[in-house]
């Protein structure tokens, strides 16, 4: 308890200092408080949003889309990564294509996706899945290729080959790498879902932030940004928690 | 009668074209059922390569390995390989018990209860009773190697191939594990092929010692170890016969050119 406190204290202190400076800068008019309201004002607006229950619907919408798109990215990224990591032929076949598609900033694909999928959930799920897919795929391929020869040979001497080898040895052995890719993918997915909501104008936290700005509800805009930041922090914390329990040998 | 495990003119080169490197040349050894043969040779002479060919893990460039009259082309079911890198051969996502149970899961013959009972029995045999629910990475090096040994034995193989199994543990643990393996070998009438660069270990454990020369390796000599069994960690090592066998082998290792007699 004490050690945790001493570890967190310096970070917390700098956070408080920034808040205090921000607060004072607003009050003493170093910045225009209409454009950047002080944290106390944003805080009370935030509290109103939370208390009124207006929080749940947009947040639920945004994170449901993120979750579905991310789950698809994990599924396909890991499955294809396993196949490409294990088969030189399939790797040779698909690698040039993937190297071509991977560097495209996925944000640039939102407008064309509007054309094909409209402005609804399908489009947003697709863009999240696309954004998260590539880092997961690349990490899985690397993880699979990096599985130690000795672990594979050990399994082979016990008669573990084919699909059983892939599922019982290759997959768990590459889990630390896969998790790294999944974490990067999660961050990209969050960015893309917010961006897609802003451009689509069909609800969600991203849409709200832009809408508040356009209607000059500056306090509400900042409050929603804070909500988004807190939610992002929370899912990252959940990710780290699950990761530590699923891959306890990583620290070693 | 042909040998139980027949290694016949095995040759192995790595690479191709001008970069080709020859590791083994015409290595032949016949091993009888329940025999413990040590393969001795300097580092890098191709001992691991040799053992992996015997295990069916890599194909020889030419020559063949016959186990009980059948050619080995893939890892045979009743042959188990104990890797030099035991840390990497244990699966960190499985507990000690789950690691030891792995070969039985693959064979799918025994019931869950029976598997658990057999695993605990072998863990107790290697002195790891009570560690079954820990993870390999929570154990010391010596304990990890014991887990690997327990797993190898739990597969109930007929042939046990060991690649410098004790080279990475401390000296005291090494002595304990040598005696442990000898005990189990005698009890289960296993056929053991033990690769080592440790002359002491080879003489202490083996019925016969095959010496490999430097690369490209040929069998430089085969020595019968006529020490009485059961062998005693201290007594055997202090006997005059042990010392003279050890002297002879060490001499061959240190002055190889004077002794090479070609293939045996
Ligand atoms: N996969 C491989 N590719 C190329 N050369 C190899 C490979 N494995 C081993 N060698 C070479 O073969 C020789 C014998 O290696 P190894 O069997 O590991 O020897 P030892 O186990 O006796 O130390 C070494 O010179 C090594 O560099
Ligand atoms: Mg070796």
XYZ file of C-alpha atoms and ligand atoms in Angstrom:
544
model
C 0.000 0.000 0.000
C 2.696 2.441 1.100
C 4.930 1.411 -1.824
C 2.110 1.833 -4.300
C 1.485 5.300 -2.867
C 5.103 6.399 -3.169
C 5.212 5.067 -6.710
C 2.077 6.927 -7.833
C 2.703 10.120 -5.919
C 5.131 11.940 -8.289
C 2.871 11.335 -11.307
C -0.157 12.473 -9.366
C 1.685 15.595 -8.213
C 2.536 16.718 -11.749
C -1.077 16.073 -12.771
C -2.329 18.305 -9.935
C 0.199 21.022 -10.826
C -1.033 21.097 -14.433
C -4.643 21.349 -13.243
C -3.788 24.212 -10.894
C -1.918 26.162 -13.578
C -4.765 25.584 -16.012
C -7.298 26.776 -13.423
C -5.312 29.895 -12.596
C -4.604 30.689 -16.241
C -8.350 30.789 -16.852
C -9.196 32.803 -13.780
C -6.536 35.410 -14.409
C -7.334 35.548 -18.108
C -4.035 34.371 -19.471
C -6.180 32.242 -21.734
C -9.672 32.955 -22.951
C -11.948 30.946 -20.587
C -14.594 30.793 -23.270
C -12.269 28.785 -25.501
C -10.587 26.886 -22.661
C -12.751 26.862 -19.556
C -10.915 26.123 -16.296
C -11.018 22.502 -15.031
C -13.462 23.361 -12.249
C -16.039 24.469 -14.831
C -15.439 21.452 -17.051
C -15.675 19.270 -13.943
C -19.088 20.572 -12.973
C -20.356 20.202 -16.550
C -19.017 16.670 -16.533
C -20.839 15.961 -13.317
C -24.106 17.207 -14.814
C -23.698 14.903 -17.797
C -22.972 11.938 -15.548
C -25.874 12.720 -13.219
C -28.393 13.242 -15.996
C -27.645 9.773 -17.386
C -26.788 11.225 -20.803
C -23.462 9.466 -20.533
C -24.523 5.925 -21.202
C -26.045 5.964 -24.634
C -23.254 7.644 -26.664
C -20.534 5.870 -24.670
C -22.286 2.538 -25.110
C -22.641 3.096 -28.840
C -19.006 4.069 -29.360
C -17.550 1.231 -27.317
C -19.879 -1.416 -28.710
C -18.688 -0.509 -32.222
C -15.096 -0.522 -31.041
C -15.543 -3.864 -29.328
C -17.144 -5.610 -32.300
C -14.631 -4.247 -34.801
C -11.738 -5.074 -32.499
C -12.972 -8.614 -31.887
C -13.148 -9.173 -35.642
C -9.636 -7.777 -36.075
C -8.303 -10.118 -33.368
C -10.050 -13.123 -34.861
C -8.880 -12.576 -38.418
C -5.499 -11.100 -37.525
C -4.516 -14.007 -35.292
C -5.924 -16.682 -37.620
C -4.242 -15.291 -40.730
C -1.061 -14.551 -38.777
C -0.859 -18.178 -37.678
C -1.313 -19.439 -41.215
C 1.174 -16.942 -42.695
C 3.706 -17.540 -39.943
C 3.593 -21.292 -40.449
C 3.438 -21.537 -44.235
C 6.178 -20.057 -46.387
C 3.983 -20.474 -49.470
C 1.038 -18.519 -48.093
C 3.407 -15.935 -46.631
C 5.057 -15.414 -50.017
C 1.630 -15.158 -51.603
C 0.140 -12.541 -49.269
C 3.096 -10.610 -47.898
C 3.460 -8.135 -50.839
C -0.257 -7.376 -50.730
C -0.167 -6.747 -46.995
C 2.933 -4.575 -47.221
C 1.044 -2.516 -49.802
C -2.107 -2.057 -47.727
C -0.532 -1.742 -44.304
C 1.027 1.755 -44.627
C -2.217 3.374 -45.850
C -3.433 5.572 -42.985
C -6.741 3.891 -42.279
C -8.393 7.284 -41.702
C -8.080 7.890 -45.452
C -10.307 4.885 -46.074
C -13.271 6.337 -44.209
C -14.593 8.388 -47.196
C -14.526 5.482 -49.673
C -16.110 3.218 -47.046
C -18.969 5.734 -46.796
C -19.636 5.035 -50.477
C -19.889 1.304 -50.012
C -21.214 0.865 -46.499
C -23.052 4.103 -45.734
C -22.823 5.989 -42.452
C -24.020 3.328 -40.056
C -22.548 0.740 -37.748
C -21.230 -1.533 -40.511
C -18.927 1.158 -41.805
C -17.565 2.016 -38.347
C -17.032 -1.595 -37.384
C -15.240 -2.169 -40.677
C -12.881 0.761 -40.235
C -12.077 -0.234 -36.633
C -11.445 -3.809 -37.752
C -9.219 -2.634 -40.617
C -7.184 -0.358 -38.380
C -6.652 -2.959 -35.633
C -6.155 -5.858 -38.018
C -2.706 -5.000 -39.385
C -0.730 -4.597 -36.161
C -2.305 -7.784 -34.812
C -1.516 -9.661 -38.009
C 2.102 -8.487 -38.160
C 2.705 -9.233 -34.471
C 1.188 -12.689 -34.807
C 3.384 -13.520 -37.806
C 6.466 -12.371 -35.904
C 5.426 -14.267 -32.800
C 4.760 -17.471 -34.703
C 8.051 -17.269 -36.571
C 9.889 -16.591 -33.347
C 8.636 -19.683 -31.521
C 11.685 -21.553 -30.346
C 12.736 -24.566 -32.396
C 13.224 -26.571 -29.213
C 9.606 -26.096 -28.074
C 8.348 -27.249 -31.474
C 10.707 -30.225 -31.615
C 9.763 -31.218 -28.072
C 6.122 -31.301 -29.079
C 6.951 -33.262 -32.220
C 8.797 -35.955 -30.300
C 5.628 -36.441 -28.253
C 3.592 -36.894 -31.415
C 2.110 -33.391 -31.473
C 1.930 -32.294 -35.122
C -0.357 -30.489 -37.529
C -3.329 -28.625 -36.107
C -2.635 -29.799 -32.556
C 0.872 -28.349 -32.782
C -0.489 -25.024 -33.990
C -3.162 -24.717 -31.335
C -1.368 -26.231 -28.342
C 2.187 -24.962 -28.873
C 2.521 -22.285 -31.559
C -0.462 -20.199 -30.447
C 0.290 -20.029 -26.711
C 4.014 -19.610 -27.351
C 3.363 -16.559 -29.539
C 0.838 -15.062 -27.146
C 3.233 -12.454 -25.693
C 3.899 -11.041 -29.178
C 0.236 -11.271 -30.163
C -0.730 -9.307 -27.050
C 1.673 -6.534 -28.032
C 0.014 -6.273 -31.421
C -3.422 -6.379 -29.820
C -2.579 -3.459 -27.611
C -1.426 -1.337 -30.545
C -4.549 -2.400 -32.420
C -6.790 -1.342 -29.572
C -5.330 2.160 -29.562
C -5.763 2.506 -33.328
C -9.297 1.148 -33.115
C -10.254 3.798 -30.586
C -8.871 6.576 -32.768
C -10.696 5.303 -35.827
C -14.056 4.788 -34.171
C -14.022 8.375 -32.894
C -12.961 9.728 -36.262
C -15.555 7.689 -38.134
C -18.270 8.938 -35.780
C -17.204 12.540 -36.369
C -17.360 12.137 -40.123
C -20.515 10.055 -40.192
C -22.593 12.296 -37.912
C -24.680 9.436 -36.607
C -24.271 9.507 -32.833
C -21.523 8.279 -30.504
C -18.982 10.194 -28.444
C -16.987 11.267 -31.504
C -20.061 12.786 -33.102
C -21.013 14.556 -29.857
C -17.610 16.191 -29.473
C -17.773 17.623 -32.975
C -21.409 18.587 -32.605
C -20.739 20.456 -29.340
C -17.908 22.349 -30.982
C -20.116 23.357 -33.904
C -22.903 24.529 -31.641
C -20.337 26.287 -29.476
C -21.143 24.241 -26.372
C -17.472 24.463 -25.430
C -17.820 23.191 -21.857
C -19.771 20.144 -22.973
C -17.211 19.511 -25.702
C -14.399 19.394 -23.153
C -16.464 17.287 -20.788
C -16.980 14.679 -23.515
C -13.281 14.718 -24.336
C -12.574 13.970 -20.690
C -15.139 11.154 -20.745
C -13.481 9.710 -23.834
C -10.039 9.948 -22.252
C -11.260 8.243 -19.071
C -12.923 5.450 -21.043
C -9.753 4.958 -23.096
C -7.722 4.798 -19.898
C -10.153 2.269 -18.454
C -10.045 -0.139 -21.395
C -6.266 0.086 -21.451
C -6.187 -0.786 -17.744
C -8.515 -3.724 -18.350
C -6.255 -4.865 -21.184
C -3.154 -4.741 -18.990
C -4.970 -6.577 -16.211
C -6.123 -9.404 -18.489
C -2.744 -9.582 -20.226
C -0.850 -10.002 -16.973
C -3.108 -12.871 -15.993
C -3.160 -14.575 -19.377
C 0.625 -14.404 -19.887
C 2.146 -14.634 -16.429
C 5.445 -15.940 -17.795
C 6.086 -12.815 -19.865
C 7.711 -10.946 -16.991
C 10.284 -13.743 -16.668
C 20.320 -60.768 -34.825
C 20.194 -57.116 -35.807
C 20.553 -54.388 -33.228
C 17.545 -52.779 -31.537
C 18.700 -49.337 -32.601
C 20.885 -49.415 -35.678
C 22.584 -46.272 -36.895
C 23.933 -47.040 -40.312
C 26.475 -44.860 -42.140
C 24.758 -41.599 -41.192
C 26.227 -38.589 -42.990
C 25.031 -35.014 -42.576
C 26.102 -31.798 -44.256
C 24.559 -28.397 -43.754
C 24.145 -25.827 -46.499
C 24.694 -26.314 -50.199
C 27.164 -25.473 -52.964
C 30.451 -23.883 -51.932
C 29.084 -23.135 -48.427
C 28.444 -26.779 -47.644
C 29.711 -27.843 -44.227
C 30.010 -31.466 -43.363
C 28.989 -32.281 -39.773
C 28.887 -36.076 -39.675
C 30.538 -38.607 -41.954
C 29.550 -42.267 -42.073
C 28.661 -42.630 -38.419
C 27.565 -46.164 -37.564
C 26.717 -47.574 -34.162
C 24.626 -50.588 -33.153
C 22.818 -50.266 -29.854
C 21.276 -53.222 -28.056
C 18.003 -53.183 -26.178
C 18.378 -51.780 -22.639
C 21.879 -50.597 -23.336
C 23.169 -47.215 -22.182
C 25.550 -45.799 -24.747
C 27.288 -42.464 -24.332
C 28.347 -40.371 -27.316
C 31.369 -38.334 -26.402
C 32.960 -35.602 -28.457
C 34.271 -32.054 -28.404
C 31.855 -29.134 -28.646
C 30.600 -28.455 -32.149
C 31.556 -31.889 -33.474
C 27.968 -32.723 -34.390
C 26.622 -34.570 -31.328
C 23.298 -32.727 -31.274
C 22.990 -33.159 -35.024
C 23.578 -36.870 -34.591
C 20.974 -37.238 -31.860
C 18.373 -35.230 -33.774
C 18.863 -37.535 -36.762
C 18.389 -40.580 -34.529
C 15.208 -38.971 -33.164
C 13.809 -38.402 -36.652
C 13.753 -34.643 -36.107
C 16.061 -33.896 -39.034
C 16.810 -36.136 -42.032
C 20.350 -37.363 -42.644
C 22.023 -36.457 -45.937
C 22.665 -40.153 -46.399
C 22.533 -43.284 -44.310
C 19.678 -44.438 -42.122
C 18.465 -45.113 -38.605
C 16.539 -48.294 -37.855
C 14.547 -48.746 -34.649
C 13.423 -52.300 -34.013
C 13.669 -53.101 -37.708
C 11.743 -50.012 -38.882
C 13.363 -47.029 -40.540
C 13.069 -43.789 -38.574
C 11.837 -40.934 -40.777
C 9.708 -38.988 -38.262
C 9.862 -38.915 -34.444
C 8.780 -42.428 -33.423
C 6.167 -42.734 -30.725
C 8.236 -44.668 -28.183
C 11.368 -42.522 -28.433
C 11.771 -39.449 -26.276
C 14.317 -36.654 -26.640
C 15.598 -34.772 -23.647
C 16.837 -31.436 -24.922
C 19.981 -29.685 -23.832
C 17.968 -26.426 -23.580
C 15.465 -27.718 -21.031
C 14.239 -24.183 -20.194
C 12.988 -23.858 -23.740
C 11.574 -27.356 -23.921
C 9.176 -26.789 -21.019
C 5.941 -24.973 -21.881
C 5.626 -21.861 -19.689
C 1.840 -21.633 -20.099
C 1.440 -25.048 -18.507
C 1.940 -25.961 -14.874
C 4.523 -28.566 -13.937
C 1.792 -31.199 -13.820
C 0.376 -30.133 -17.185
C 3.861 -30.252 -18.698
C 4.418 -33.794 -17.469
C 0.938 -34.782 -18.659
C 1.576 -33.456 -22.176
C 2.844 -36.695 -23.775
C -0.047 -38.655 -22.275
C -2.542 -36.096 -23.574
C -1.065 -36.663 -26.997
C -1.340 -40.452 -26.725
C -4.947 -40.142 -25.458
C -4.884 -43.561 -23.889
C -5.328 -42.950 -20.177
C -8.208 -41.364 -18.281
C -7.759 -37.970 -16.603
C -7.456 -39.542 -13.151
C -4.901 -42.042 -14.296
C -2.868 -39.335 -16.064
C -2.773 -37.251 -12.910
C -1.768 -40.206 -10.776
C 1.001 -41.208 -13.157
C 2.330 -37.638 -13.381
C 2.461 -37.310 -9.611
C 4.256 -40.638 -9.402
C 6.975 -39.550 -11.820
C 7.279 -36.144 -10.200
C 7.800 -37.849 -6.857
C 10.380 -40.130 -8.496
C 12.482 -37.132 -9.592
C 12.048 -35.498 -6.175
C 9.493 -32.874 -7.169
C 6.566 -33.995 -5.039
C 4.446 -30.956 -4.137
C 5.609 -28.803 -7.064
C 2.918 -29.956 -9.482
C 0.870 -26.755 -9.430
C 3.790 -24.396 -9.904
C 4.904 -23.066 -13.262
C 8.277 -24.075 -14.728
C 9.570 -20.496 -14.634
C 9.031 -20.434 -10.895
C 11.548 -23.260 -10.428
C 15.353 -23.362 -10.353
C 17.337 -24.729 -13.288
C 17.923 -28.093 -11.658
C 14.249 -28.444 -10.814
C 13.275 -27.533 -14.378
C 15.516 -30.258 -15.722
C 13.846 -32.685 -13.302
C 10.476 -31.685 -14.725
C 11.795 -32.406 -18.213
C 13.077 -35.787 -17.028
C 9.739 -36.605 -15.369
C 7.926 -35.666 -18.566
C 10.246 -37.823 -20.670
C 9.689 -40.784 -18.357
C 5.940 -40.241 -18.105
C 5.765 -40.813 -21.847
C 6.987 -44.337 -20.956
C 9.321 -44.552 -23.957
C 11.471 -47.504 -24.927
C 14.300 -45.256 -26.035
C 15.511 -42.159 -24.257
C 17.777 -39.769 -26.132
C 19.563 -37.252 -23.942
C 21.507 -34.280 -25.285
C 23.934 -33.033 -22.656
C 21.102 -33.230 -20.150
C 23.113 -32.134 -17.145
C 25.486 -29.603 -18.666
C 23.523 -26.563 -17.500
C 22.904 -27.523 -13.882
C 25.250 -27.045 -10.943
C 27.799 -29.718 -10.108
C 25.965 -31.194 -7.135
C 22.623 -31.400 -8.957
C 24.457 -33.008 -11.857
C 25.693 -35.860 -9.658
C 22.196 -36.360 -8.230
C 20.533 -36.382 -11.630
C 23.100 -38.819 -13.057
C 22.326 -41.329 -10.333
C 18.601 -40.685 -10.679
C 18.661 -41.436 -14.394
C 20.742 -44.569 -13.804
C 18.190 -45.752 -11.218
C 15.268 -45.264 -13.527
C 17.129 -46.719 -16.485
C 17.829 -49.895 -14.516
C 14.279 -50.134 -13.212
C 12.553 -49.593 -16.550
C 15.086 -51.313 -18.807
C 15.210 -48.265 -21.070
C 17.562 -47.995 -23.995
C 19.489 -44.778 -23.533
C 21.648 -42.764 -25.884
C 23.443 -40.097 -23.884
C 25.300 -37.292 -25.621
C 27.882 -35.527 -23.501
C 31.176 -33.697 -23.619
C 31.932 -34.732 -20.045
C 34.274 -37.753 -19.921
C 33.507 -38.332 -16.264
C 29.781 -38.517 -16.933
C 30.213 -40.821 -19.919
C 32.336 -43.314 -17.984
C 30.163 -43.164 -14.872
C 26.905 -43.821 -16.684
C 27.517 -45.809 -19.855
C 27.879 -49.441 -20.882
C 29.823 -48.263 -23.890
C 31.279 -44.920 -24.921
C 31.444 -43.947 -28.581
C 33.908 -41.161 -29.221
C 33.312 -38.788 -32.097
C 36.238 -36.971 -33.701
C 36.232 -33.271 -34.602
C 34.201 -32.224 -37.678
C 33.396 -33.849 -40.006
C 32.843 -36.383 -37.281
C 33.546 -40.038 -37.593
C 33.373 -42.566 -34.784
C 36.934 -42.445 -33.507
C 36.628 -45.294 -31.017
C 34.162 -47.360 -29.020
C 35.115 -48.250 -25.463
C 33.443 -50.871 -23.270
C 32.893 -49.615 -19.753
C 33.232 -52.741 -17.652
C 32.504 -51.100 -14.322
C 30.170 -53.034 -12.028
C 26.582 -51.903 -11.470
C 24.884 -50.405 -9.618
C 27.321 -47.555 -9.816
C 27.961 -45.402 -6.811
C 28.314 -41.646 -7.040
C 31.554 -41.625 -5.058
C 32.785 -45.219 -4.884
C 32.670 -45.838 -8.629
C 34.480 -42.609 -9.368
C 37.267 -43.481 -6.970
C 37.888 -46.988 -8.332
C 41.121 -47.688 -10.195
C 39.236 -49.039 -13.224
C 37.187 -45.837 -13.492
C 40.308 -43.736 -13.408
C 42.089 -45.757 -16.048
C 39.051 -45.715 -18.405
C 38.715 -42.022 -17.851
C 42.404 -41.521 -18.535
C 42.217 -43.418 -21.819
C 39.218 -41.463 -23.103
C 40.598 -38.124 -22.006
C 43.848 -38.918 -23.745
C 41.987 -39.647 -26.989
C 40.066 -36.382 -26.671
C 43.171 -34.314 -25.982
C 45.412 -35.923 -28.587
C 42.969 -36.887 -31.306
C 45.339 -37.338 -34.249
C 47.359 -40.062 -32.574
C 44.305 -42.263 -32.143
C 41.904 -41.939 -35.062
C 41.298 -45.397 -36.409
C 38.516 -44.577 -38.842
C 35.086 -46.123 -38.531
C 34.254 -48.929 -36.178
N 20.839 -25.951 -38.610
C 22.144 -25.848 -38.882
N 22.563 -25.207 -40.003
C 23.864 -25.114 -40.307
N 24.867 -25.619 -39.552
C 24.538 -26.246 -38.419
C 23.166 -26.407 -38.015
N 23.141 -27.100 -36.855
C 24.423 -27.354 -36.538
N 25.272 -26.852 -37.475
C 26.731 -26.981 -37.481
O 27.051 -28.342 -37.367
C 28.115 -28.532 -36.459
C 27.694 -29.470 -35.353
O 26.736 -28.837 -34.506
P 26.106 -29.598 -33.273
O 25.486 -30.858 -33.751
O 25.211 -28.659 -32.560
O 27.386 -29.911 -32.376
P 27.519 -30.331 -30.836
O 26.160 -30.702 -30.339
O 28.483 -31.469 -30.838
O 28.106 -29.173 -30.095
C 28.520 -27.154 -35.954
O 29.636 -26.729 -36.666
C 27.326 -26.285 -36.281
O 27.741 -24.978 -36.581
Mg 25.017 -29.837 -28.767
